[in-house]
């Protein structure tokens, strides 16, 4: 039972344009969401997070949007750079203070120079 | 950010043998460490939560007698895959937290690729 889903296994975006990665979840108990970036043969690296009490969080080129009613979040990267090419995972937590992450299946982002 | 290391980064073993993977927090004390595994093109699946000085808590479906976890100190947790079989071949990743409730302070190791022949 995949509680966090990333329906696009891959995405290609032209350098300089906006990359939009999507994530859907089914568990209404999730109240904190994170995005991780992962290169092959490496562990995930934290990018940005958002609490369920917010609908937007921005950090430099990265913005995460949360639509609680739709149980949907998205990560926007603008402008996209070649170094952004990686696999992106969204992850969710339930209950404040519980660090057990539930990960999505990942989206491979390729930035085309 | 804090650094978490894993050793070895890659291991190939014969079916039936046991393999130990180490996870170390290099510059902080990790009260809790997590072990994940990832199959190709799939998400990271939490296997177990390891707290220093106590028994690990395993997720449903994970055999605790097959995947032995020891968290002997605040900087070291080990995962031993006992009597490994080809279906155990996977990418194993650990992560560590400092005990701080700030969610983004979960630091991941670089992972260990296990191949069982």
Short mmCIF file of C-alpha atoms in Angstrom, two decimals:
data_model
loop_
_atom_site.label_atom_id
_atom_site.label_comp_id
_atom_site.label_asym_id
_atom_site.label_seq_id
_atom_site.Cartn_x
_atom_site.Cartn_y
_atom_site.Cartn_z
CA UNK A 1 0.00 0.00 0.00
CA UNK A 2 1.84 3.05 -1.31
CA UNK A 3 0.75 5.93 0.90
CA UNK A 4 2.92 8.47 -0.88
CA UNK A 5 2.88 8.41 -4.65
CA UNK A 6 4.85 10.13 -7.34
CA UNK A 7 3.06 9.21 -10.52
CA UNK A 8 5.69 10.53 -12.92
CA UNK A 9 8.72 8.26 -12.86
CA UNK A 10 10.65 10.68 -15.05
CA UNK A 11 10.60 14.27 -16.23
CA UNK A 12 12.75 16.19 -18.71
CA UNK A 13 12.98 19.98 -18.58
CA UNK A 14 14.97 22.50 -20.57
CA UNK A 15 17.65 24.37 -18.65
CA UNK A 16 16.34 27.69 -17.37
CA UNK A 17 12.70 26.60 -17.41
CA UNK A 18 10.57 25.58 -14.45
CA UNK A 19 10.57 21.98 -13.19
CA UNK A 20 7.42 20.84 -11.42
CA UNK A 21 7.46 17.58 -9.52
CA UNK A 22 4.24 16.23 -8.08
CA UNK A 23 3.41 14.07 -5.13
CA UNK A 24 0.12 12.69 -3.80
CA UNK A 25 -0.60 11.07 -0.48
CA UNK A 26 -3.45 9.09 0.96
CA UNK A 27 -2.87 9.17 4.71
CA UNK A 28 -4.66 12.17 6.21
CA UNK A 29 -2.54 11.81 9.34
CA UNK A 30 0.53 13.07 7.51
CA UNK A 31 1.26 16.56 8.72
CA UNK A 32 4.78 17.28 7.54
CA UNK A 33 6.25 16.81 4.10
CA UNK A 34 9.79 16.84 2.81
CA UNK A 35 11.54 16.71 -0.51
CA UNK A 36 14.84 14.92 -0.97
CA UNK A 37 17.24 14.83 -3.87
CA UNK A 38 19.19 11.69 -4.59
CA UNK A 39 22.09 10.97 -6.89
CA UNK A 40 22.88 7.37 -7.92
CA UNK A 41 24.70 5.35 -5.27
CA UNK A 42 24.26 8.13 -2.72
CA UNK A 43 21.90 8.73 0.16
CA UNK A 44 19.10 11.30 -0.12
CA UNK A 45 19.85 14.93 0.62
CA UNK A 46 17.21 17.12 2.21
CA UNK A 47 15.94 19.96 0.03
CA UNK A 48 12.91 21.64 1.51
CA UNK A 49 9.97 20.87 3.76
CA UNK A 50 6.51 22.13 4.58
CA UNK A 51 4.21 21.81 7.53
CA UNK A 52 0.54 21.04 7.00
CA UNK A 53 -0.37 24.40 8.51
CA UNK A 54 1.18 26.12 5.52
CA UNK A 55 0.41 25.99 1.84
CA UNK A 56 3.72 27.29 0.52
CA UNK A 57 7.35 27.33 1.51
CA UNK A 58 10.11 28.91 -0.51
CA UNK A 59 13.87 28.54 -0.33
CA UNK A 60 15.87 30.07 -3.14
CA UNK A 61 15.05 28.30 -6.39
CA UNK A 62 12.90 25.74 -4.62
CA UNK A 63 9.26 26.21 -3.67
CA UNK A 64 6.98 23.57 -2.25
CA UNK A 65 3.21 23.92 -2.47
CA UNK A 66 0.77 21.94 -0.38
CA UNK A 67 -2.91 21.42 -1.14
CA UNK A 68 -4.28 19.59 1.87
CA UNK A 69 -7.80 19.16 0.55
CA UNK A 70 -6.42 17.43 -2.54
CA UNK A 71 -3.69 15.63 -0.57
CA UNK A 72 -1.22 16.90 -3.11
CA UNK A 73 2.10 18.65 -2.97
CA UNK A 74 4.47 19.85 -5.61
CA UNK A 75 8.05 21.01 -5.83
CA UNK A 76 8.90 23.84 -8.19
CA UNK A 77 12.46 24.46 -9.25
CA UNK A 78 13.09 27.65 -11.16
CA UNK A 79 15.25 28.24 -13.03
CA UNK A 80 16.25 24.64 -13.59
CA UNK A 81 19.97 23.94 -13.81
CA UNK A 82 21.91 20.91 -15.10
CA UNK A 83 23.01 20.11 -11.56
CA UNK A 84 19.39 19.60 -10.64
CA UNK A 85 19.34 16.35 -12.62
CA UNK A 86 18.70 13.68 -10.01
CA UNK A 87 15.94 11.56 -8.52
CA UNK A 88 13.58 13.49 -6.29
CA UNK A 89 11.66 11.85 -3.50
CA UNK A 90 8.84 13.33 -1.53
CA UNK A 91 8.40 12.02 1.98
CA UNK A 92 5.80 12.41 4.68
CA UNK A 93 5.63 12.30 8.45
CA UNK A 94 2.66 11.76 10.70
CA UNK A 95 2.43 13.32 14.12
CA UNK A 96 4.75 16.09 15.11
CA UNK A 97 7.98 14.68 16.48
CA UNK A 98 7.72 11.31 14.73
CA UNK A 99 10.71 10.98 12.49
CA UNK A 100 9.59 7.86 10.60
CA UNK A 101 9.53 8.94 6.99
CA UNK A 102 7.29 7.42 4.34
CA UNK A 103 8.83 7.95 0.92
CA UNK A 104 7.30 8.24 -2.51
CA UNK A 105 8.64 6.22 -5.44
CA UNK A 106 10.72 9.05 -6.81
CA UNK A 107 10.82 11.08 -10.02
CA UNK A 108 13.94 11.18 -12.15
CA UNK A 109 14.48 14.75 -13.32
CA UNK A 110 16.71 15.39 -16.29
CA UNK A 111 17.65 18.95 -17.15
CA UNK A 112 18.46 19.38 -20.80
CA UNK A 113 21.21 21.95 -21.49
CA UNK B 1 25.12 19.48 7.80
CA UNK B 2 26.14 16.48 9.85
CA UNK B 3 27.91 13.57 8.20
CA UNK B 4 26.81 9.96 8.22
CA UNK B 5 29.06 7.32 6.74
CA UNK B 6 28.41 3.74 5.73
CA UNK B 7 30.83 0.90 5.23
CA UNK B 8 31.21 -0.86 2.95
CA UNK B 9 29.84 1.12 0.04
CA UNK B 10 29.55 -1.99 -2.05
CA UNK B 11 29.65 -5.70 -1.19
CA UNK B 12 29.24 -8.86 -3.19
CA UNK B 13 28.76 -12.11 -1.32
CA UNK B 14 27.76 -15.69 -1.88
CA UNK B 15 24.35 -16.96 -1.00
CA UNK B 16 24.21 -18.25 2.56
CA UNK B 17 26.85 -15.96 3.98
CA UNK B 18 26.29 -13.07 6.40
CA UNK B 19 27.13 -9.47 5.66
CA UNK B 20 27.59 -6.64 8.15
CA UNK B 21 26.99 -3.02 7.19
CA UNK B 22 28.13 -0.22 9.46
CA UNK B 23 26.51 3.18 9.85
CA UNK B 24 28.40 5.88 11.68
CA UNK B 25 27.56 9.44 12.61
CA UNK B 26 30.89 11.19 12.27
CA UNK B 27 30.41 14.50 14.00
CA UNK B 28 27.33 14.13 16.16
CA UNK B 29 25.72 11.70 18.53
CA UNK B 30 22.81 9.86 17.01
CA UNK B 31 20.23 8.78 19.51
CA UNK B 32 18.21 7.16 16.75
CA UNK B 33 19.23 5.59 13.48
CA UNK B 34 17.00 4.26 10.73
CA UNK B 35 17.69 1.55 8.21
CA UNK B 36 16.10 1.66 4.76
CA UNK B 37 16.34 -0.48 1.69
CA UNK B 38 15.67 0.54 -1.86
CA UNK B 39 14.94 -1.70 -4.81
CA UNK B 40 15.54 -0.34 -8.31
CA UNK B 41 13.00 2.29 -9.32
CA UNK B 42 11.19 1.99 -6.02
CA UNK B 43 10.90 4.13 -2.93
CA UNK B 44 13.04 3.85 0.15
CA UNK B 45 11.35 1.43 2.51
CA UNK B 46 11.93 1.78 6.23
CA UNK B 47 13.16 -1.50 7.68
CA UNK B 48 13.76 -0.66 11.30
CA UNK B 49 14.37 2.05 13.86
CA UNK B 50 17.42 1.65 16.03
CA UNK B 51 17.85 3.37 19.38
CA UNK B 52 21.14 3.34 21.23
CA UNK B 53 21.20 0.76 23.98
CA UNK B 54 17.88 -0.84 23.17
CA UNK B 55 16.42 -3.35 20.74
CA UNK B 56 15.53 -2.18 17.28
CA UNK B 57 11.93 -1.73 16.27
CA UNK B 58 11.20 -3.50 13.01
CA UNK B 59 8.59 -2.55 10.45
CA UNK B 60 5.90 -4.99 9.52
CA UNK B 61 7.14 -7.66 7.16
CA UNK B 62 10.82 -7.27 8.05
CA UNK B 63 12.36 -10.39 9.57
CA UNK B 64 14.26 -9.37 12.67
CA UNK B 65 16.17 -12.65 12.78
CA UNK B 66 17.38 -12.10 9.26
CA UNK B 67 18.24 -8.43 9.55
CA UNK B 68 20.08 -8.05 12.84
CA UNK B 69 20.48 -4.50 14.02
CA UNK B 70 22.78 -3.41 16.78
CA UNK B 71 23.10 0.17 18.00
CA UNK B 72 26.00 -0.24 20.39
CA UNK B 73 26.97 3.39 20.75
CA UNK B 74 25.70 6.86 19.98
CA UNK B 75 27.76 6.93 16.80
CA UNK B 76 27.46 3.41 15.43
CA UNK B 77 24.68 1.13 14.26
CA UNK B 78 25.21 -2.09 12.37
CA UNK B 79 22.91 -4.07 10.12
CA UNK B 80 23.80 -7.72 9.60
CA UNK B 81 22.08 -9.57 6.80
CA UNK B 82 22.23 -13.18 7.90
CA UNK B 83 22.22 -16.12 5.49
CA UNK B 84 21.90 -13.77 2.58
CA UNK B 85 19.94 -14.79 -0.50
CA UNK B 86 19.81 -13.21 -3.95
CA UNK B 87 16.49 -11.55 -3.12
CA UNK B 88 18.30 -9.61 -0.39
CA UNK B 89 20.27 -7.81 -3.07
CA UNK B 90 19.39 -4.18 -2.66
CA UNK B 91 20.63 -0.74 -1.76
CA UNK B 92 20.69 -0.28 2.01
CA UNK B 93 20.70 3.24 3.43
CA UNK B 94 20.93 4.37 7.03
CA UNK B 95 19.99 7.71 8.48
CA UNK B 96 20.57 9.30 11.84
CA UNK B 97 18.94 11.97 13.94
CA UNK B 98 20.33 13.89 16.84
CA UNK B 99 17.25 13.65 18.96
CA UNK B 100 16.22 17.13 17.91
CA UNK B 101 12.60 17.27 16.79
CA UNK B 102 13.43 19.46 13.82
CA UNK B 103 12.41 17.15 11.01
CA UNK B 104 15.05 18.07 8.50
CA UNK B 105 17.80 16.97 10.81
CA UNK B 106 17.66 13.42 9.57
CA UNK B 107 20.95 12.81 7.86
CA UNK B 108 21.41 9.99 5.42
CA UNK B 109 24.42 7.85 4.75
CA UNK B 110 25.67 7.25 1.21
CA UNK B 111 24.20 3.75 1.08
CA UNK B 112 25.58 0.25 0.63
CA UNK B 113 24.95 -1.77 -2.49
CA UNK B 114 24.59 -5.45 -1.59
CA UNK B 115 24.72 -8.06 -4.31
CA UNK B 116 24.14 -11.68 -3.33
CA UNK B 117 25.23 -14.22 -5.89
#
